[in-house]
Coordinates of C-alpha atoms in Angstrom, one line a residue:
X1 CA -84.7 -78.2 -33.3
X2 CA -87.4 -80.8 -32.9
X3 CA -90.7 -80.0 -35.3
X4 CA -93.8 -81.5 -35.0
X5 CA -95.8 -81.4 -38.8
X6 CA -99.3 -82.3 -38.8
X7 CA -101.0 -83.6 -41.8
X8 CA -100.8 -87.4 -43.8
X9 CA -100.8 -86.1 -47.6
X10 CA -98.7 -85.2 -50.5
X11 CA -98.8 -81.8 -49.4
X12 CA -97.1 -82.9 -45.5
X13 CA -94.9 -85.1 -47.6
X14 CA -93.5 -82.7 -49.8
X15 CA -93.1 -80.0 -46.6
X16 CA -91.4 -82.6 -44.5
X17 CA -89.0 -83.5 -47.2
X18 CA -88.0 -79.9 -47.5
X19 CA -87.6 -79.5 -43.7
X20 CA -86.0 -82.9 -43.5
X21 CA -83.1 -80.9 -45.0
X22 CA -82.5 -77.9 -42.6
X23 CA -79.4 -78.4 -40.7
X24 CA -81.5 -76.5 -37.8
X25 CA -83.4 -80.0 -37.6
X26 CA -82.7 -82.4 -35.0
X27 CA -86.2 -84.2 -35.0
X28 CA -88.9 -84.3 -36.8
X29 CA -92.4 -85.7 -36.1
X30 CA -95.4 -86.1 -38.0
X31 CA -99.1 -87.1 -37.4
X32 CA -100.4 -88.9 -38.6
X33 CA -98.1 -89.2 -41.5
X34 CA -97.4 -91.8 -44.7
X35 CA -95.7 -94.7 -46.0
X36 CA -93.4 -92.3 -47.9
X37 CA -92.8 -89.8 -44.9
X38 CA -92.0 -92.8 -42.2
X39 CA -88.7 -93.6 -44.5
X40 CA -86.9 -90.6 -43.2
X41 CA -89.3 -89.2 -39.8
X42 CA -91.2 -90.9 -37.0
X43 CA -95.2 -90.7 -37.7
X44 CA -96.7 -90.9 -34.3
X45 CA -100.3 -91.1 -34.4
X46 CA -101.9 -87.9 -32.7
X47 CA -105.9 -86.6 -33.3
X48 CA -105.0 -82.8 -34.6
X49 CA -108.7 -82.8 -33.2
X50 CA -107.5 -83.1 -29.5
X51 CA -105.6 -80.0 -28.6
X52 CA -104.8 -80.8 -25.2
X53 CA -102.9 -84.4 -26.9
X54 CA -100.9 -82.3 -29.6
X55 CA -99.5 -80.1 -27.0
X56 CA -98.7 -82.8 -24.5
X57 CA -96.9 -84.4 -27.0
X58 CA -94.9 -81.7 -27.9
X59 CA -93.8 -81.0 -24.4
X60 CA -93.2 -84.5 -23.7
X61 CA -91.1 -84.6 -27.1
X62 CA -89.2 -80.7 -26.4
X63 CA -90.8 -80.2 -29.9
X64 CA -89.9 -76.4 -30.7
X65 CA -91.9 -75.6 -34.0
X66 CA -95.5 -77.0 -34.8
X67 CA -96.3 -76.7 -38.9
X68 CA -100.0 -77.4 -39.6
X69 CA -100.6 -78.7 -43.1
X70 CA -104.3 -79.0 -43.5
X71 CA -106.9 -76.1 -43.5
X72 CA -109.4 -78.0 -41.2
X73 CA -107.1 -78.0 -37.8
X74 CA -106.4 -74.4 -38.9
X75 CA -110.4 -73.5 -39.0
X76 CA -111.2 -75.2 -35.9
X77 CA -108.3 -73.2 -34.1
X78 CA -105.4 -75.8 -33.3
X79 CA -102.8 -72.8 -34.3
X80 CA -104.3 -71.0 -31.1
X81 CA -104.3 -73.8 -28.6
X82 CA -100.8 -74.5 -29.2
X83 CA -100.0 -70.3 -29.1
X84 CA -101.8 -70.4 -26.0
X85 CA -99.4 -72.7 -24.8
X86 CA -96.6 -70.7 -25.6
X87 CA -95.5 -72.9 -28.9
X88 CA -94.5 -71.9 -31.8
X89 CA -96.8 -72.2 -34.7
X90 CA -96.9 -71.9 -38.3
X91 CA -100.2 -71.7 -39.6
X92 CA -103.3 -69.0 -38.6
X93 CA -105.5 -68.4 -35.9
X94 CA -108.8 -69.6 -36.1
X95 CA -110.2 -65.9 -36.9
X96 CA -108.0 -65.6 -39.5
X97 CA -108.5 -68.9 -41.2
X98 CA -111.9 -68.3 -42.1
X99 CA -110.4 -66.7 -45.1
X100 CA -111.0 -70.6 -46.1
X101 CA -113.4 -71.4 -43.9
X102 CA -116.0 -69.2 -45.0
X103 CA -115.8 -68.0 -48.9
X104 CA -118.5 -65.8 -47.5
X105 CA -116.4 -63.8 -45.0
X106 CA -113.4 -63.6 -47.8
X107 CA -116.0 -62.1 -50.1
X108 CA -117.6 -59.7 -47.7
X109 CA -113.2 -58.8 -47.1
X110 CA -112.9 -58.6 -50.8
X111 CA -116.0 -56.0 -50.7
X112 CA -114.4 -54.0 -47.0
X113 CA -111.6 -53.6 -48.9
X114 CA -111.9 -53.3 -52.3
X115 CA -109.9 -56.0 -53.6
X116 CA -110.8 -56.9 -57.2
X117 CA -113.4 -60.4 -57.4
X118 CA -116.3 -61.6 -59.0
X119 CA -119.8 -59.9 -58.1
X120 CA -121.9 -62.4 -55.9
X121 CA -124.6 -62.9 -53.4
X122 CA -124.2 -64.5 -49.8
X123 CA -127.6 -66.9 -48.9
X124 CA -128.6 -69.3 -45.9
X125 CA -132.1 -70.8 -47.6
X126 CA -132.3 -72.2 -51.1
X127 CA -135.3 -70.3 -52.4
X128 CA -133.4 -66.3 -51.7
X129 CA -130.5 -68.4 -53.5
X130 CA -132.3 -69.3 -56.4
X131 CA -134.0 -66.0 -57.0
X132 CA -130.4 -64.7 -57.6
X133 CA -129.1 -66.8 -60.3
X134 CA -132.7 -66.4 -62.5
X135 CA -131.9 -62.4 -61.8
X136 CA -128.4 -63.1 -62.7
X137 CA -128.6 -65.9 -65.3
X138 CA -126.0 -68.2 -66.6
X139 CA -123.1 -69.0 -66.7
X140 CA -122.6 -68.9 -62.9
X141 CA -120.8 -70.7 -59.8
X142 CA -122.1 -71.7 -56.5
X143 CA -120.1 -72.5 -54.0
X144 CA -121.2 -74.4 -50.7
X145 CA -119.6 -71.8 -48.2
X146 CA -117.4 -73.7 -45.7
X147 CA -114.6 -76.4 -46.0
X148 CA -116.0 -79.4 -48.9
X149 CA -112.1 -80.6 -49.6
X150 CA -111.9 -78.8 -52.8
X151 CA -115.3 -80.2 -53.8
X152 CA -118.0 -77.6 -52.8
X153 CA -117.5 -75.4 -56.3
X154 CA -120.0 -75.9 -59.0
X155 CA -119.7 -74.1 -62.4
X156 CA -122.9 -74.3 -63.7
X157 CA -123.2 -73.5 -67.7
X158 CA -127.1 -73.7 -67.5
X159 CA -129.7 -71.9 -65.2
X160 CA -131.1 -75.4 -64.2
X161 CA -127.9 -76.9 -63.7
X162 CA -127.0 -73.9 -60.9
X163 CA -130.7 -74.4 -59.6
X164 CA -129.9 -78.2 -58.6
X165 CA -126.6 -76.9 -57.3
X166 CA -128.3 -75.3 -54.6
X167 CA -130.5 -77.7 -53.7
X168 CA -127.7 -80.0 -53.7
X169 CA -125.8 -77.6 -50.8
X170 CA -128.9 -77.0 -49.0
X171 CA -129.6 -80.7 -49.3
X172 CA -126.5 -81.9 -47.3
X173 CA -124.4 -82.8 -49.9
X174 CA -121.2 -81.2 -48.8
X175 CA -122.1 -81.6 -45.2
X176 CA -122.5 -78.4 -42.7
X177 CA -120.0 -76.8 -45.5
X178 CA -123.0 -76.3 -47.6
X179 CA -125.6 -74.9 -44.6
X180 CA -124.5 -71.3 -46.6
X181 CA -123.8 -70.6 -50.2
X182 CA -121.9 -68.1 -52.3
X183 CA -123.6 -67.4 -55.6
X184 CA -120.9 -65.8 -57.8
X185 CA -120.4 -64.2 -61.6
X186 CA -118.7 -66.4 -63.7
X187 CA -115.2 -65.3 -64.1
X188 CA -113.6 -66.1 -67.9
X189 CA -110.3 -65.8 -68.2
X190 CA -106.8 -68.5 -67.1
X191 CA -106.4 -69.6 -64.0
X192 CA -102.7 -69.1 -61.4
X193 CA -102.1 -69.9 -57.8
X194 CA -99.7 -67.2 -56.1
X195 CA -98.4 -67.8 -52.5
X196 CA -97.3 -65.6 -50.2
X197 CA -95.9 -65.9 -46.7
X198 CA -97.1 -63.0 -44.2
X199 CA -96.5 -62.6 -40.3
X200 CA -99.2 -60.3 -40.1
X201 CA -97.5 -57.5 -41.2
X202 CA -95.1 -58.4 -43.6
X203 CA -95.4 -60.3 -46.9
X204 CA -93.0 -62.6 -48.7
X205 CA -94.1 -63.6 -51.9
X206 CA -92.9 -67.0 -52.9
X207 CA -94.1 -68.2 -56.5
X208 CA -97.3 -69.1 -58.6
X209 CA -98.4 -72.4 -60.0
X210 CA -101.2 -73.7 -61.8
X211 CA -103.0 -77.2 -61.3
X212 CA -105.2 -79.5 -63.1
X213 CA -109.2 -79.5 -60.8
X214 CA -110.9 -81.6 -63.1
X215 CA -110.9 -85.8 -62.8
X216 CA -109.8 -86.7 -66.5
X217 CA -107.9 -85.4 -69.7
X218 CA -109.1 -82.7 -71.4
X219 CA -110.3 -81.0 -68.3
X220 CA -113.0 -83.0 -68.9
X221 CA -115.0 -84.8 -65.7
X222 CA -115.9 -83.6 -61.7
X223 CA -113.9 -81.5 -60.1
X224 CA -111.0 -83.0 -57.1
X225 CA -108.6 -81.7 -54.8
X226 CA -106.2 -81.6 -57.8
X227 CA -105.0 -84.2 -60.7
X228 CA -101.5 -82.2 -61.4
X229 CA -99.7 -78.7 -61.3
X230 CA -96.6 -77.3 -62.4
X231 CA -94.8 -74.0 -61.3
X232 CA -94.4 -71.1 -62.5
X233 CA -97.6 -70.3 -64.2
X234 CA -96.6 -68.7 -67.3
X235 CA -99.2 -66.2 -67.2
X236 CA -98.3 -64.7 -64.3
X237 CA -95.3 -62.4 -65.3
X238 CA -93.5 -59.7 -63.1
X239 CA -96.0 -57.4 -64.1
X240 CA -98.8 -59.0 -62.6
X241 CA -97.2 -60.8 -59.6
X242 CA -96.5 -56.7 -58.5
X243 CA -100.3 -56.1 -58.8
X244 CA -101.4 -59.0 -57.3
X245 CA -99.8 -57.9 -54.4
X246 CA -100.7 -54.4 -54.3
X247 CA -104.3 -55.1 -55.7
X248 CA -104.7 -58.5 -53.5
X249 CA -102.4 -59.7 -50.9
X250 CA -101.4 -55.9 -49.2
X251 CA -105.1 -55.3 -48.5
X252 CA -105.8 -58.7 -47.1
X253 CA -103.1 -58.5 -45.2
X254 CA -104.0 -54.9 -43.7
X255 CA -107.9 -55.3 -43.3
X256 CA -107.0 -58.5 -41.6
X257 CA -105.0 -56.5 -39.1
X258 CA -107.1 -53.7 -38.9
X259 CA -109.7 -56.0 -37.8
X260 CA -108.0 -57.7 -35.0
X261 CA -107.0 -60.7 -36.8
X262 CA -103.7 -60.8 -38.1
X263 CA -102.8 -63.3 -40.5
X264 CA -100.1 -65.5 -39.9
X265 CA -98.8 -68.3 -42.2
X266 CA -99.2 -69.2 -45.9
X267 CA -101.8 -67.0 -47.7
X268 CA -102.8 -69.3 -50.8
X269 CA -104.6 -67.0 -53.0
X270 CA -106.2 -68.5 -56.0
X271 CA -106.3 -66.0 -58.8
X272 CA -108.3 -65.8 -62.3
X273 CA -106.7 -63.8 -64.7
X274 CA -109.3 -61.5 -66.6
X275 CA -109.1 -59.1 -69.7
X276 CA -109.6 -56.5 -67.2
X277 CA -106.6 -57.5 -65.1
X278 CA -106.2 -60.3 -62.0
X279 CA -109.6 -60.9 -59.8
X280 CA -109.5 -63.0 -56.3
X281 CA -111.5 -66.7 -56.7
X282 CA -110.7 -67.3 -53.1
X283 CA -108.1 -67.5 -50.0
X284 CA -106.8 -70.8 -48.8
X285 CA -105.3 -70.5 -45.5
X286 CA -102.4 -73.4 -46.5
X287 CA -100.1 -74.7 -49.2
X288 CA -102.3 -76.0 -52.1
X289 CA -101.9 -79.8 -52.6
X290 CA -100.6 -80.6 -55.4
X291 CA -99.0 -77.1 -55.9
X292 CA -96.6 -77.3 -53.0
X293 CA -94.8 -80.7 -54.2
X294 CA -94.1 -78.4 -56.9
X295 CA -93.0 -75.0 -54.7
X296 CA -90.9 -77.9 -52.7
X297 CA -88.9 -79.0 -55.7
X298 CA -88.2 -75.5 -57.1
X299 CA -87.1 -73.8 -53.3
X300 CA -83.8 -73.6 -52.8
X301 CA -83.7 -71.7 -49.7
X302 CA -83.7 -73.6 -46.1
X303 CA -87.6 -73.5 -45.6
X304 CA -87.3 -73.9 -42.0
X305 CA -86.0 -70.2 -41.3
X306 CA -88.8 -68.8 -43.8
X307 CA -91.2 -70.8 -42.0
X308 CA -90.1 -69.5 -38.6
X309 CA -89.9 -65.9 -39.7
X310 CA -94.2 -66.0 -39.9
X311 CA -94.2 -67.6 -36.4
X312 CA -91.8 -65.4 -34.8
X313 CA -93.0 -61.9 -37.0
X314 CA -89.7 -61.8 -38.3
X315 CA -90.0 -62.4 -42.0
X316 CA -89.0 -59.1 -43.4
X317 CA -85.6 -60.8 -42.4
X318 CA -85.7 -64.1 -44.7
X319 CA -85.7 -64.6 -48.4
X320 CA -86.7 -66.9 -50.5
X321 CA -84.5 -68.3 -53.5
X322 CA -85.5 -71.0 -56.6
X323 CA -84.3 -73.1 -58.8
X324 CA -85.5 -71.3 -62.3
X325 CA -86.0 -74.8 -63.9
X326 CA -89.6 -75.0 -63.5
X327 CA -91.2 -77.9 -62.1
X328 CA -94.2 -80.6 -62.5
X329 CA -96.2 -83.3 -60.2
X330 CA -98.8 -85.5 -61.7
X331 CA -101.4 -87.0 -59.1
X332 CA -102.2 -91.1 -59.2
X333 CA -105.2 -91.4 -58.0
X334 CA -107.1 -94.6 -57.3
X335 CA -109.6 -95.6 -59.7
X336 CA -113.6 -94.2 -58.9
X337 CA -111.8 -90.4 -57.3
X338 CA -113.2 -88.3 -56.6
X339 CA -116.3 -90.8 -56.4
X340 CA -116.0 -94.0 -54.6
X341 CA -113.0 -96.0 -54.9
X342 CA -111.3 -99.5 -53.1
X343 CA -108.5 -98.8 -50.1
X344 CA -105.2 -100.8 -49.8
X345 CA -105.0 -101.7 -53.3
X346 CA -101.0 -103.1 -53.7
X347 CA -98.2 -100.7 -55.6
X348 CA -94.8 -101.6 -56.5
X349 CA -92.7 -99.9 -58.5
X350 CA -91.8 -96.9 -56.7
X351 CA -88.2 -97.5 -55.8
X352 CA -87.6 -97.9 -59.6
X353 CA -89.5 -95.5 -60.5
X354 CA -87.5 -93.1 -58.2
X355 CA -84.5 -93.9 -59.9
X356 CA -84.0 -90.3 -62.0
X357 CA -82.5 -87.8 -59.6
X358 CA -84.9 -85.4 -60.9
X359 CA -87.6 -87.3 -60.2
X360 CA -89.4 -87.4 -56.5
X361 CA -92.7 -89.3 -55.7
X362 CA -94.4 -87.4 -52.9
X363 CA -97.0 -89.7 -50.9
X364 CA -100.5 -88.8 -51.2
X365 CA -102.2 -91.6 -49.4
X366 CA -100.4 -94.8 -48.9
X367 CA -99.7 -97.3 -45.8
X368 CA -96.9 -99.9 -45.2
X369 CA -98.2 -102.9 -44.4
X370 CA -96.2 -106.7 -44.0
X371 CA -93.4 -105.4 -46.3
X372 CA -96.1 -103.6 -48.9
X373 CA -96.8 -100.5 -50.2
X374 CA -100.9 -99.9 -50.3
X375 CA -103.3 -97.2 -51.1
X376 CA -105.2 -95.6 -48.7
X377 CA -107.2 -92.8 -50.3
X378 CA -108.5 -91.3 -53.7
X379 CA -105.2 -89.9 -54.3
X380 CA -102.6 -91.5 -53.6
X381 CA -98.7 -90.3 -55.3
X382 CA -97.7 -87.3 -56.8
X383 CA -94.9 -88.0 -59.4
X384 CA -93.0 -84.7 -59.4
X385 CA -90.0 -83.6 -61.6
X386 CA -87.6 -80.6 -62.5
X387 CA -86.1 -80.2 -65.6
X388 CA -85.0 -77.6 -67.7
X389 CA -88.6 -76.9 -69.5
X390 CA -91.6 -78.1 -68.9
X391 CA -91.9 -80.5 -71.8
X392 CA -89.1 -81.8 -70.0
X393 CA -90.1 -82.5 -66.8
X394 CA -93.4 -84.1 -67.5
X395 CA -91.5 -86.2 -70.0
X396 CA -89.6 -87.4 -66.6
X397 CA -92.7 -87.4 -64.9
X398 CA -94.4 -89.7 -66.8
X399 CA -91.3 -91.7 -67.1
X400 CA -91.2 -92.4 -63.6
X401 CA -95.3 -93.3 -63.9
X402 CA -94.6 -96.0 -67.3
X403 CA -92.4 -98.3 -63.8
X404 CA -95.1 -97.7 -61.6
X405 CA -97.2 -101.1 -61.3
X406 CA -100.8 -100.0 -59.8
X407 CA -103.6 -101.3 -61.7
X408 CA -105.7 -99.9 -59.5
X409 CA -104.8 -96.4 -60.2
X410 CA -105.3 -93.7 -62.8
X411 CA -103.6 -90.5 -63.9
X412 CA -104.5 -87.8 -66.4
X413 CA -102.0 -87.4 -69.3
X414 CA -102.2 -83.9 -70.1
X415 CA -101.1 -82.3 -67.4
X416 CA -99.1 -78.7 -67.9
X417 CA -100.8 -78.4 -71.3
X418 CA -101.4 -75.1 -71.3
X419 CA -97.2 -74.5 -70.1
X420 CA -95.7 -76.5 -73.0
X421 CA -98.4 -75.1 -75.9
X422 CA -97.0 -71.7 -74.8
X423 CA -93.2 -73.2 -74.6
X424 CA -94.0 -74.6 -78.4
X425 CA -94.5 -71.0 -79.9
X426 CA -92.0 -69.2 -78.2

């Protein structure tokens, strides 16, 4: 079978060297691809942007299966072109995507069908949206309401702080992601990620995971798309995965059908565990990034099949096995993330840091260029181990980082605290 993966990050790395392993695979393609994907498939450059390109490329190619990566093809409907043209696709339809695409319309799904999440208010000018937080007061989160890359969440601690928050969104400082804003109670309690497959009626859970959002150590600094993650996220026991999905993922998955959207693909569902039980943050439509180098490392199972049961509505006929060693990636990023930062930056290294067979360095953002590994993004490797604990692995992990030679880059040096203070007591 010839497979055609779109996407160029760690995330598309990490899937493509899982799939690169199916003995179902004859081919596979990516676009546009890394450094660290073109060692073992052909990146072809294709614009996910140009519909009509992608699926002339896949008939010229006898491509079979098309896995999107990213959210933002998913949003602006590239899952239904290519079902339109009678391919096979794993990701959602457009409709269904807005799960991500609008943290509005997953709230006002939360509120259809009562699916535990933090109050909030839904505005399109600044001044109704400020009125709300002095009623509400502070703590409290705004979020710019479409697609901001991971960026558009602001906890502000302070009333003033959540006031200049929305005049940042209104102000064009996530882009048309920020022409709406969400306005939402602050939520204490530890964060998990929990991923589910669904072919819009069925539902395979997979695992949880919990990453790193914040820039620097100590959790201290902006938030990015994600510094580190391990899996599984200790707080999420049996117990809870049950009632996440009979509280969370079952109703999704039904109102989503009831209202003429069925959701097909990866339902990513970012969770805050409360005193009063698990309460929905929000939907992603995708694998998180870094969370699915880790879900890579710890799958057993072929993930071609399991990704072919949500395309083909067949997925009450898969499992899904792990390894029960869990697992850990810590992102390099280049120096000034999420700010500004400098491009094609030299690294060497890699091969020797690669050397531990526990040990695999997913490409974030990186080119080849005459016979040299650069950077090309704000992050740029994810160093990912499996051991036996999680002390373990990120004692491999940071192993593999120590032979790394990238001045240019920077890692935090906490990451899986929270794992290995619970491994220490008990």
């Amino acid at each position: 079978m010839n497979i055609l993966l779109i996407g160029s990050g760690g995330r598309e790395h990490a899937l493509a060297w899982s799939l690169a392993k199916s003995p179902v695979l004859n081919e596979l393609f990516v676009a546009p691809g890394n450094a660290g994907i073109e060692q073992f498939a052909q990146c072809v450059s294709l614009d996910a942007t140009d519909h009509r390109s992608v699926i002339e490329f896949c008939r010229l190619h006898d491509v079979h299966f098309v896995v999107v990566g990213p959210e933002a093809p998913l949003v602006e409907g590239l899952a239904d072109s290519l079902r339109h043209a009678d391919l096979r696709v794993f990701g959602p339809s457009s409709a269904a995507a807005q799960l991500e695409g609008s943290k509005g319309f997953t709230k006002d799904m939360c509120a259809r069908a009562n699916i535990p999440t933090a109050a909030y208010g839904r505005f399109d000018d600044a001044e109704t949206a400020k009125a709300y937080v002095r009623e509400q007061g502070a703590p409290i989160v705004v979020k710019a309401d479409g697609l901001a890359a991971g960026k558009g969440v602001i906890i502000a601690m302070n009333e003033q702080d959540a006031l200049d928050a929305i005049d940042s969104c209104f102000n064009g400082a996530f882009g048309a992601a920020g022409a709406e804003v969400v306005v939402e109670e602050f939520l204490e309690g530890e964060e998990a990620s929990f991923f589910v497959l669904s072919d819009g009626v069925h539902a395979l859970p997979l695992a949880t995971a919990q990453d790193h959002k914040r820039a620097f150590d100590g959790d201290e600094g902006p938030n990015t798309g994600g510094m580190g993650a391990y899996s599984p996220a200790p707080v999420m026991n049996d117990d809870l995965v049950e009632q996440v999905m009979k509280e969370i993922i079952y109703p999704t998955i039904e109102d989503m059908k009831k209202h003429g959207s069925p959701f097909q693909g990866v339902l990513f569902a970012g969770l805050m565990i409360t005193k009063d039980g698990p309460k929905l943050i929000e939907h992603n439509v995708r694998f998180g990034d870094p969370e699915c180098q880790v879900l890579m490392m710890r799958l057993k199972t072929d993930l071609l099949p399991i990704l072919l049961g949500c395309a083909e509505g067949t997925l009450d006929q898969v499992d899904a096995e792990w390894h029960s060693d869990p697992a850990i990636t810590v992102v390099m990023a280049s120096k000034g993330y999420p700010g500004s930062y400098e491009k094609l930056t030299e690294i060497n290294g890699i091969e020797e840091a690669a050397n531990d067979p526990d040990v695999e360095i997913f490409h974030a953002g990186t080119v080849s260029a005459d016979g040299k590994l650069l950077s090309n993004g704000g992050r740029v490797l994810n160093v990912t181990a499996r051991a036996a604990t999680v002390s373990e692995a990120r004692e491999k992990a940071y192993a593999a980082i120590e032979r790394i030679d990238w001045p240019d880059g920077f890692y935090r040096k906490d990451i899986g605290w929270r794992a290995i203070e619970r491994e220490a007591v008990s």
